[in-house]
XYZ file of C-alpha atoms in Angstrom:
569
model
C 138.320 101.310 101.486
C 139.092 103.479 98.504
C 140.952 101.060 96.292
C 139.211 100.280 93.042
C 138.126 96.780 92.048
C 140.587 96.918 89.169
C 143.491 97.519 91.503
C 142.533 94.667 93.829
C 141.383 92.127 91.226
C 142.963 88.701 91.860
C 145.134 87.241 89.130
C 143.397 84.761 86.860
C 139.929 86.322 87.074
C 138.684 88.187 83.992
C 137.346 91.657 84.604
C 133.596 91.381 84.168
C 131.166 94.262 83.894
C 128.549 94.888 86.541
C 125.641 93.439 84.592
C 127.700 90.404 83.621
C 128.227 89.733 87.316
C 124.498 90.255 87.893
C 123.864 87.654 85.180
C 126.026 85.113 87.013
C 124.257 85.927 90.286
C 120.908 85.423 88.550
C 122.033 81.866 87.788
C 122.736 81.395 91.507
C 119.303 82.745 92.424
C 117.616 80.345 90.003
C 119.310 77.540 91.955
C 117.970 79.126 95.155
C 114.482 79.079 93.654
C 114.931 75.395 92.797
C 115.715 74.659 96.443
C 112.692 76.587 97.677
C 110.186 75.227 95.169
C 111.282 71.681 94.394
C 110.555 69.829 97.642
C 107.118 71.154 98.613
C 105.047 69.203 96.021
C 106.826 65.934 96.875
C 107.138 66.269 100.653
C 104.680 63.440 101.334
C 106.598 61.213 98.901
C 109.786 62.036 100.810
C 108.076 61.029 104.068
C 107.002 57.721 102.501
C 110.536 57.173 101.194
C 111.950 57.617 104.711
C 109.192 55.573 106.331
C 108.061 58.367 108.649
C 104.686 59.901 109.477
C 103.732 62.899 107.355
C 103.570 65.087 110.447
C 107.239 64.400 111.194
C 108.316 66.531 108.236
C 107.656 69.522 110.500
C 110.982 68.718 112.119
C 112.718 69.416 108.785
C 111.294 72.926 108.695
C 112.108 73.480 112.372
C 115.764 72.504 111.991
C 116.236 74.569 108.843
C 114.612 77.653 110.404
C 117.136 77.625 113.238
C 120.113 77.158 110.919
C 118.816 79.844 108.541
C 118.375 82.439 111.283
C 121.892 81.784 112.595
C 123.494 81.688 109.137
C 121.841 84.929 108.044
C 123.265 86.793 111.036
C 126.733 85.211 111.185
C 127.788 84.473 107.599
C 126.750 87.857 106.235
C 128.680 89.576 109.044
C 131.729 87.465 108.210
C 131.292 88.542 104.589
C 132.205 92.080 105.616
C 135.420 90.702 107.075
C 136.435 87.956 104.616
C 134.819 89.246 101.434
C 131.233 88.774 100.307
C 132.093 86.540 97.354
C 134.094 84.227 99.607
C 131.164 83.842 101.995
C 128.806 83.283 99.037
C 131.120 80.508 97.871
C 131.312 79.003 101.371
C 127.555 79.081 101.947
C 126.908 77.537 98.525
C 129.394 74.747 99.252
C 127.650 74.073 102.585
C 124.263 74.056 100.841
C 125.560 71.653 98.186
C 126.797 69.283 100.892
C 123.389 69.368 102.566
C 121.645 68.759 99.226
C 123.751 65.702 98.442
C 123.182 64.343 101.954
C 119.463 64.303 101.127
C 120.168 62.174 98.067
C 121.997 59.426 99.987
C 120.288 59.751 103.390
C 119.221 56.266 104.563
C 117.006 57.372 107.461
C 115.149 60.226 109.107
C 118.034 61.562 111.209
C 120.498 61.762 108.340
C 117.892 63.479 106.205
C 117.187 65.916 109.044
C 120.872 66.879 109.220
C 121.057 67.416 105.448
C 117.868 69.490 105.417
C 119.155 71.678 108.256
C 122.545 72.200 106.581
C 120.740 73.270 103.416
C 119.500 76.322 105.344
C 122.792 78.099 104.566
C 121.245 79.185 101.242
C 119.357 81.916 103.109
C 122.425 84.206 102.932
C 122.687 84.116 99.132
C 120.411 87.048 98.305
C 121.702 89.486 100.969
C 125.329 88.634 100.145
C 124.658 89.107 96.424
C 123.120 92.516 97.118
C 126.218 93.384 99.158
C 128.460 92.316 96.249
C 126.561 94.576 93.857
C 126.496 97.466 96.318
C 130.261 97.236 96.779
C 130.992 97.067 93.054
C 128.978 100.242 92.461
C 130.493 102.319 95.254
C 132.054 104.820 92.811
C 128.802 105.451 90.926
C 126.542 108.414 91.582
C 123.476 106.211 91.000
C 124.691 103.461 93.312
C 121.465 102.896 95.249
C 119.281 102.965 92.140
C 121.464 100.398 90.379
C 121.473 98.191 93.490
C 117.669 98.230 93.658
C 117.408 97.415 89.970
C 119.817 94.482 90.289
C 118.038 93.217 93.418
C 114.750 93.270 91.513
C 116.242 91.080 88.777
C 117.682 88.667 91.342
C 114.333 88.217 93.093
C 112.585 87.768 89.746
C 115.068 84.996 88.920
C 114.527 83.439 92.343
C 110.757 83.254 91.957
C 111.082 81.994 88.384
C 113.212 79.165 89.739
C 110.519 78.389 92.315
C 107.874 78.040 89.601
C 110.064 75.874 87.355
C 111.101 73.607 90.237
C 107.590 73.125 91.607
C 106.186 72.205 88.211
C 109.105 69.903 87.408
C 109.014 67.907 90.646
C 105.245 67.536 90.469
C 105.438 66.170 86.930
C 108.329 63.777 87.545
C 107.409 62.346 90.937
C 105.389 59.496 89.410
C 107.917 58.562 86.722
C 111.330 58.985 88.372
C 112.772 57.331 91.470
C 112.860 59.482 94.583
C 116.660 59.245 94.721
C 117.050 60.608 91.203
C 114.453 63.269 91.956
C 116.347 64.449 95.037
C 119.550 64.616 93.008
C 118.165 67.379 90.765
C 118.324 70.214 93.336
C 121.768 68.985 94.396
C 122.969 69.237 90.802
C 121.526 72.757 90.487
C 123.349 73.927 93.635
C 126.594 72.306 92.488
C 126.372 74.154 89.176
C 125.801 77.399 91.077
C 128.943 76.636 93.086
C 130.922 76.278 89.858
C 129.549 79.597 88.557
C 130.636 81.412 91.721
C 134.063 79.756 91.747
C 134.910 80.468 88.114
C 133.198 83.712 87.196
C 132.646 85.846 90.285
C 135.914 87.394 91.335
C 136.887 87.557 95.016
C 136.956 90.942 96.704
C 138.686 91.791 99.964
C 136.640 92.408 103.063
C 136.158 95.982 104.219
C 136.266 95.119 107.939
C 139.543 94.063 109.570
C 138.165 93.624 113.095
C 138.728 90.351 114.999
C 136.018 87.709 115.217
C 133.739 88.154 118.237
C 133.699 84.584 119.573
C 131.687 85.412 122.700
C 129.061 87.177 120.598
C 128.890 84.188 118.268
C 128.265 81.786 121.150
C 125.612 84.012 122.708
C 123.900 84.565 119.365
C 123.839 80.827 118.686
C 122.276 80.182 122.079
C 119.721 82.982 121.645
C 118.549 81.843 118.225
C 118.547 78.191 119.240
C 116.424 78.820 122.320
C 113.981 81.266 120.706
C 113.457 79.356 117.468
C 113.396 76.068 119.370
C 110.691 77.414 121.667
C 108.606 78.568 118.713
C 108.897 75.179 117.065
C 108.013 73.329 120.280
C 104.876 75.466 120.593
C 103.796 74.148 117.210
C 104.637 70.569 118.116
C 103.503 70.343 121.766
C 100.996 73.178 121.922
C 100.791 76.245 124.185
C 99.752 74.212 127.232
C 103.176 72.598 127.565
C 105.653 74.469 129.811
C 108.681 73.546 127.688
C 108.249 76.085 124.882
C 107.779 78.923 127.345
C 110.885 77.919 129.289
C 112.867 77.919 126.050
C 111.517 81.336 125.047
C 112.263 82.889 128.452
C 115.762 81.440 128.318
C 116.263 82.806 124.808
C 115.135 86.290 125.839
C 117.482 86.233 128.836
C 120.457 85.152 126.731
C 119.502 87.735 124.107
C 119.615 90.462 126.743
C 123.089 89.302 127.729
C 124.099 89.355 124.053
C 123.031 92.984 123.681
C 124.862 94.006 126.852
C 128.075 92.283 125.734
C 127.945 93.622 122.174
C 127.504 97.202 123.385
C 130.668 96.988 125.482
C 133.151 95.628 122.956
C 134.875 97.511 120.173
C 134.201 95.051 117.331
C 130.902 93.259 117.971
C 129.535 90.449 115.839
C 126.059 91.989 116.123
C 126.400 95.722 115.697
C 123.599 96.799 118.011
C 124.337 100.484 117.504
C 123.994 100.134 113.743
C 120.695 98.273 114.097
C 119.438 101.027 116.408
C 120.442 103.789 113.991
C 117.496 105.861 112.735
C 118.351 104.984 109.132
C 118.528 101.228 109.823
C 116.062 100.128 112.497
C 112.894 100.913 110.480
C 114.164 98.643 107.692
C 115.006 95.812 110.089
C 111.678 96.155 111.900
C 109.896 96.092 108.547
C 111.720 92.858 107.654
C 110.563 91.297 110.929
C 106.951 92.374 110.435
C 106.988 91.334 106.786
C 108.253 87.869 107.725
C 105.017 87.257 109.617
C 103.024 87.209 106.386
C 105.496 86.076 103.741
C 106.769 83.108 105.780
C 104.004 82.469 108.285
C 100.842 82.547 106.184
C 101.706 80.061 103.440
C 100.729 76.790 105.158
C 97.423 78.215 106.483
C 96.619 79.411 102.967
C 97.149 75.900 101.601
C 95.048 74.248 104.300
C 92.266 76.787 103.786
C 92.241 76.108 100.058
C 92.105 72.324 100.640
C 89.239 72.556 103.151
C 85.894 71.223 101.861
C 83.191 73.906 102.147
C 80.477 71.224 102.187
C 82.007 69.611 105.270
C 83.353 72.528 107.317
C 81.522 75.556 105.901
C 84.539 77.326 104.406
C 87.417 76.691 102.014
C 87.747 76.129 98.296
C 87.704 72.330 98.202
C 90.789 72.485 95.975
C 92.851 69.482 94.965
C 96.623 69.361 95.381
C 97.058 70.348 91.718
C 94.700 73.311 92.136
C 96.606 74.464 95.221
C 99.819 74.289 93.179
C 98.145 76.538 90.612
C 97.257 79.057 93.329
C 100.813 78.997 94.629
C 102.118 79.435 91.093
C 99.879 82.453 90.526
C 101.087 83.957 93.802
C 104.725 83.467 92.805
C 104.063 85.191 89.471
C 102.809 88.244 91.362
C 106.023 88.143 93.417
C 108.016 88.371 90.185
C 105.897 91.311 89.019
C 106.387 93.083 92.340
C 110.154 92.585 92.288
C 110.417 93.993 88.764
C 108.289 96.981 89.799
C 110.700 97.949 92.595
C 112.743 100.421 90.479
C 109.539 102.072 89.258
C 107.896 102.533 92.659
C 111.212 103.704 94.134
C 111.526 106.315 91.409
C 107.951 107.514 91.964
C 107.748 107.407 95.769
C 111.413 107.370 96.778
C 113.320 104.397 98.240
C 111.573 104.410 101.621
C 108.224 105.353 100.121
C 108.497 102.470 97.662
C 108.903 100.021 100.538
C 105.936 101.599 102.289
C 103.868 101.183 99.106
C 104.790 97.488 99.048
C 103.774 97.078 102.689
C 100.443 98.811 102.029
C 99.768 96.412 99.146
C 100.455 93.449 101.425
C 98.103 94.917 104.032
C 95.417 95.463 101.398
C 95.740 91.924 100.031
C 95.421 90.175 103.390
C 92.799 92.661 104.542
C 90.661 91.658 101.553
C 90.733 88.046 102.744
C 88.649 88.920 105.804
C 85.416 89.778 103.933
C 86.174 88.007 100.642
C 87.415 84.383 100.603
C 84.578 82.189 99.360
C 85.679 81.501 95.764
C 88.893 80.822 93.894
C 88.493 84.084 91.977
C 88.269 86.035 95.236
C 91.389 84.332 96.631
C 93.332 85.070 93.445
C 92.189 88.692 93.567
C 93.421 88.965 97.159
C 96.752 87.318 96.371
C 97.414 89.863 93.603
C 98.226 92.925 95.748
C 99.692 90.764 98.522
C 102.093 89.118 96.075
C 103.089 92.329 94.299
C 103.749 94.065 97.605
C 105.726 91.076 98.862
C 107.864 91.087 95.722
C 108.662 94.779 96.254
C 109.696 94.131 99.846
C 111.732 90.983 99.139
C 113.836 92.877 96.612
C 113.800 96.262 98.307
C 114.645 95.453 101.930
C 118.227 94.196 101.432
C 118.932 97.008 98.963
C 117.629 99.602 101.439
C 119.648 98.071 104.276
C 122.817 98.205 102.179
C 122.189 101.838 101.240
C 121.788 102.793 104.909
C 124.860 100.954 106.228
C 128.554 101.874 106.402
C 130.788 100.270 103.796
C 132.269 97.769 106.257
C 128.833 96.645 107.533
C 126.969 96.173 104.247
C 126.788 92.381 104.411
C 125.712 92.434 108.039
C 122.908 94.925 107.380
C 121.534 93.008 104.392
C 121.816 89.691 106.197
C 119.932 90.938 109.226
C 116.897 91.635 107.033
C 116.738 87.908 106.294
C 117.425 86.987 109.921
C 114.655 89.294 111.110
C 112.307 87.965 108.455
C 113.026 84.390 109.557
C 112.397 85.155 113.237
C 109.202 87.031 112.358
C 108.025 84.078 110.304
C 108.810 81.683 113.153
C 106.846 83.755 115.666
C 103.914 84.067 113.267
C 103.949 80.326 112.535
C 103.663 79.578 116.250
C 100.822 82.082 116.715
C 99.008 80.829 113.632
C 99.395 77.206 114.718
C 97.770 78.072 118.032
C 94.922 79.817 116.198
C 94.309 76.852 113.901
C 94.725 74.072 116.452
C 92.313 75.555 118.974
C 89.750 72.931 117.968
C 91.385 71.072 115.126
C 94.553 70.072 113.284
C 96.932 72.231 111.298
C 98.205 69.342 109.209
C 94.873 67.888 108.076
C 91.787 70.117 107.829
C 89.672 67.014 107.482
C 90.436 65.956 111.076
C 88.782 68.312 113.551
C 88.972 71.302 111.239
C 89.749 74.630 112.897
C 87.072 77.300 112.968
C 86.932 79.980 110.307
C 87.754 82.504 113.030
C 91.264 81.019 113.160
C 91.893 81.931 109.527
C 90.316 85.355 110.001
C 92.721 85.919 112.894
C 95.691 84.986 110.683
C 94.686 87.317 107.854
C 94.018 90.149 110.302
C 97.460 89.731 111.898
C 99.134 89.682 108.466
C 97.313 92.840 107.384
C 97.993 94.617 110.687
C 101.709 93.745 110.684
C 102.103 95.016 107.119
C 100.153 98.176 107.934
C 102.381 98.778 110.965
C 105.467 98.319 108.767
C 104.160 100.920 106.317
C 103.461 103.357 109.158
C 106.990 102.892 110.529
C 108.561 103.469 107.123
C 106.558 106.605 106.431
C 107.043 108.046 109.917
C 110.812 107.567 109.837
C 111.481 108.631 106.273
C 114.660 110.656 106.070
C 114.399 114.408 106.557
C 113.673 116.314 103.386
C 116.087 119.218 103.267
C 115.002 122.422 101.565
C 117.584 124.746 100.019
C 116.832 128.246 98.839
C 119.289 130.621 97.163
C 121.600 132.128 99.739
C 120.245 129.996 102.598
C 121.635 127.045 104.501
C 120.071 123.644 104.879
C 117.607 123.507 107.753
C 115.990 120.615 109.578
C 113.118 120.245 111.983
C 113.965 120.938 115.649
C 115.659 117.981 117.281
C 116.307 116.182 113.978
C 119.427 115.852 111.872
C 119.892 115.555 108.156
C 121.422 112.190 107.278
C 122.491 110.478 104.093
C 121.714 113.440 101.850
C 122.658 112.466 98.319
C 121.205 115.255 96.181
C 119.940 118.679 97.159
C 117.810 120.790 94.848
C 119.298 124.277 94.650
C 117.046 125.705 91.984
C 114.997 124.756 88.921
C 116.736 121.872 87.214
C 119.884 122.256 89.343
C 121.225 119.711 91.783
C 124.051 119.716 94.298
C 125.446 116.270 94.995
C 126.658 115.091 98.375
C 128.052 111.849 99.721
C 126.337 109.324 102.005
C 127.762 110.375 105.352
C 126.105 111.493 108.552
C 126.200 114.906 110.192
C 129.054 115.459 112.589
C 128.760 117.268 115.932
C 129.052 121.053 115.875
C 132.612 122.251 115.813
C 133.864 119.379 113.667
C 134.829 119.718 110.047
C 132.625 117.742 107.768
C 134.367 115.341 105.403
C 134.864 116.408 101.816
C 131.834 115.475 99.777
C 129.669 114.773 102.850
C 126.318 116.411 103.534
C 126.410 119.919 104.981
C 125.305 120.393 108.581
C 122.287 122.411 109.484
C 123.307 126.065 109.657
C 126.181 125.770 107.149
C 125.726 126.821 103.523
C 125.928 123.789 101.253
C 128.508 123.687 98.525
C 127.203 125.571 95.491
C 124.640 127.513 97.538
C 126.574 130.493 98.837
C 125.283 133.617 100.565
C 124.398 136.515 98.233
C 125.706 138.564 96.571
C 128.269 135.873 95.778
C 127.428 134.092 92.549
C 127.466 130.336 92.069
C 126.925 128.471 88.798
C 124.534 126.107 90.602
C 122.505 128.715 92.499
C 119.541 130.531 91.063
C 119.721 134.281 90.293
C 117.227 137.093 90.992
C 114.432 137.597 88.558
C 115.412 139.431 85.394
C 119.031 138.302 85.381
C 120.246 135.439 83.284
C 121.558 132.518 85.268
C 124.938 131.065 84.540
C 124.783 127.766 82.685
C 125.209 124.914 85.144
C 127.978 122.400 84.462
C 126.980 119.164 82.729
C 125.770 116.546 85.190
C 124.427 113.034 85.154
C 120.623 113.007 85.173
C 119.093 111.902 88.441
C 116.148 112.421 90.798
C 115.950 115.827 92.433
C 115.610 116.401 96.121
C 112.099 117.651 96.979
C 111.846 121.368 97.551
């Protein structure tokens, strides 16, 4: 779509600048942080309030994981069709309903439904990134601005986590549990008001019909796979039920792929996910989810373990564990704010690879060094900074590599992949820790230290693999010399070229389109194909104001241009 936001702005909504909109979205992300940080310190108090065993709270996490994985894939795809702001509003309303259900829930089952419904919040960050990416589509520095805004959003999210965790821990002894549970509900309701009043609706870029068959198959696939992973944690690997669920989920998933490849307007754009510019990002999200979502509970149980009784652990109290978690979240904020810097130094894909390498280094350090609190904090430093870079950078990178009408889908799939990766890792880690003991209480048949070493090794290896994938699939670096065409390595194409260096201090700009087959005219502003002289880099002796001149001759002054990074070469 080429219409400007001004031309399509709905009546009654004031025209807000980009960073004003980012400010409103920051308020929404603070509410997201409240949801993610508020309940953890008081989860045992919630179990007592409902009259259930502490181990039964695992069902809350299981239900929300399934809803989150489904919501991330479906709602963000519908955002491309109905408008990203409209889906943000819808998902926030659903989350608010779930939050208020928790306040009035009289029993376990009602609370379980409310907790599951709350999982719709998982689409907030990817949809917000899509909103920003769409609003900046006419800017030359679109991707850089999107990364910078995403960094601020993640910083706000993690700040909300810290504030919420500290607040609930301080108030749990002095405020009734009902009033305590109302606080996150109020925060989400305020976020709903912010979206409704100050974030203007935008039309969707995709007019395709809804793929109902794909929706049903996707729901079944996620339900079976995530259900199987949860049942592994609850019943153990010796039970046949989780494996039956997983096999069924894989079979339905295969049918989903086959169906989506045959229809014109699929819900899950398999071809986009398989594109060379997109699949490394999605695979990185999956691998990253194994550490960022799967390793948190094992870290807490390791810290609580008594070294005098089991030979490892920190013997930390609940308050000391909260301090460790708080320190980790602070490093996430630092990492998110560093995203624009590392992207400027190493490039967008290289910045993500740097984040993955930091995560690998942090968890790798746990293997030889985990005996003291200082050592654990030292290990969490690089792991947290790298995680912050990836949390902010993955949706921004997915948006930059997707067509305009698939931006929400691409960003949402990073969260869906991260959720599935975390679910798989949680099941594997539970098996590792329950080989001889209990995951919930390290004081009852504590697992061997080898279980924790296995977890940290898997986290480091998955992050290292993600970094290798990102570096190996980095986009082709085109080299332009005066009077020569762009060339690429044999068998590879040049995609998404934005700026091409044509000489010292001189840049040719090109749009974010992909090479077309030989014999087809490339679109105006798109990247030149291999073998065709790029605009501004003509064959000699023709002169161009943006091409360099032979030694000894003065070069024509290039036209004024906006400063920006130069293409290597």
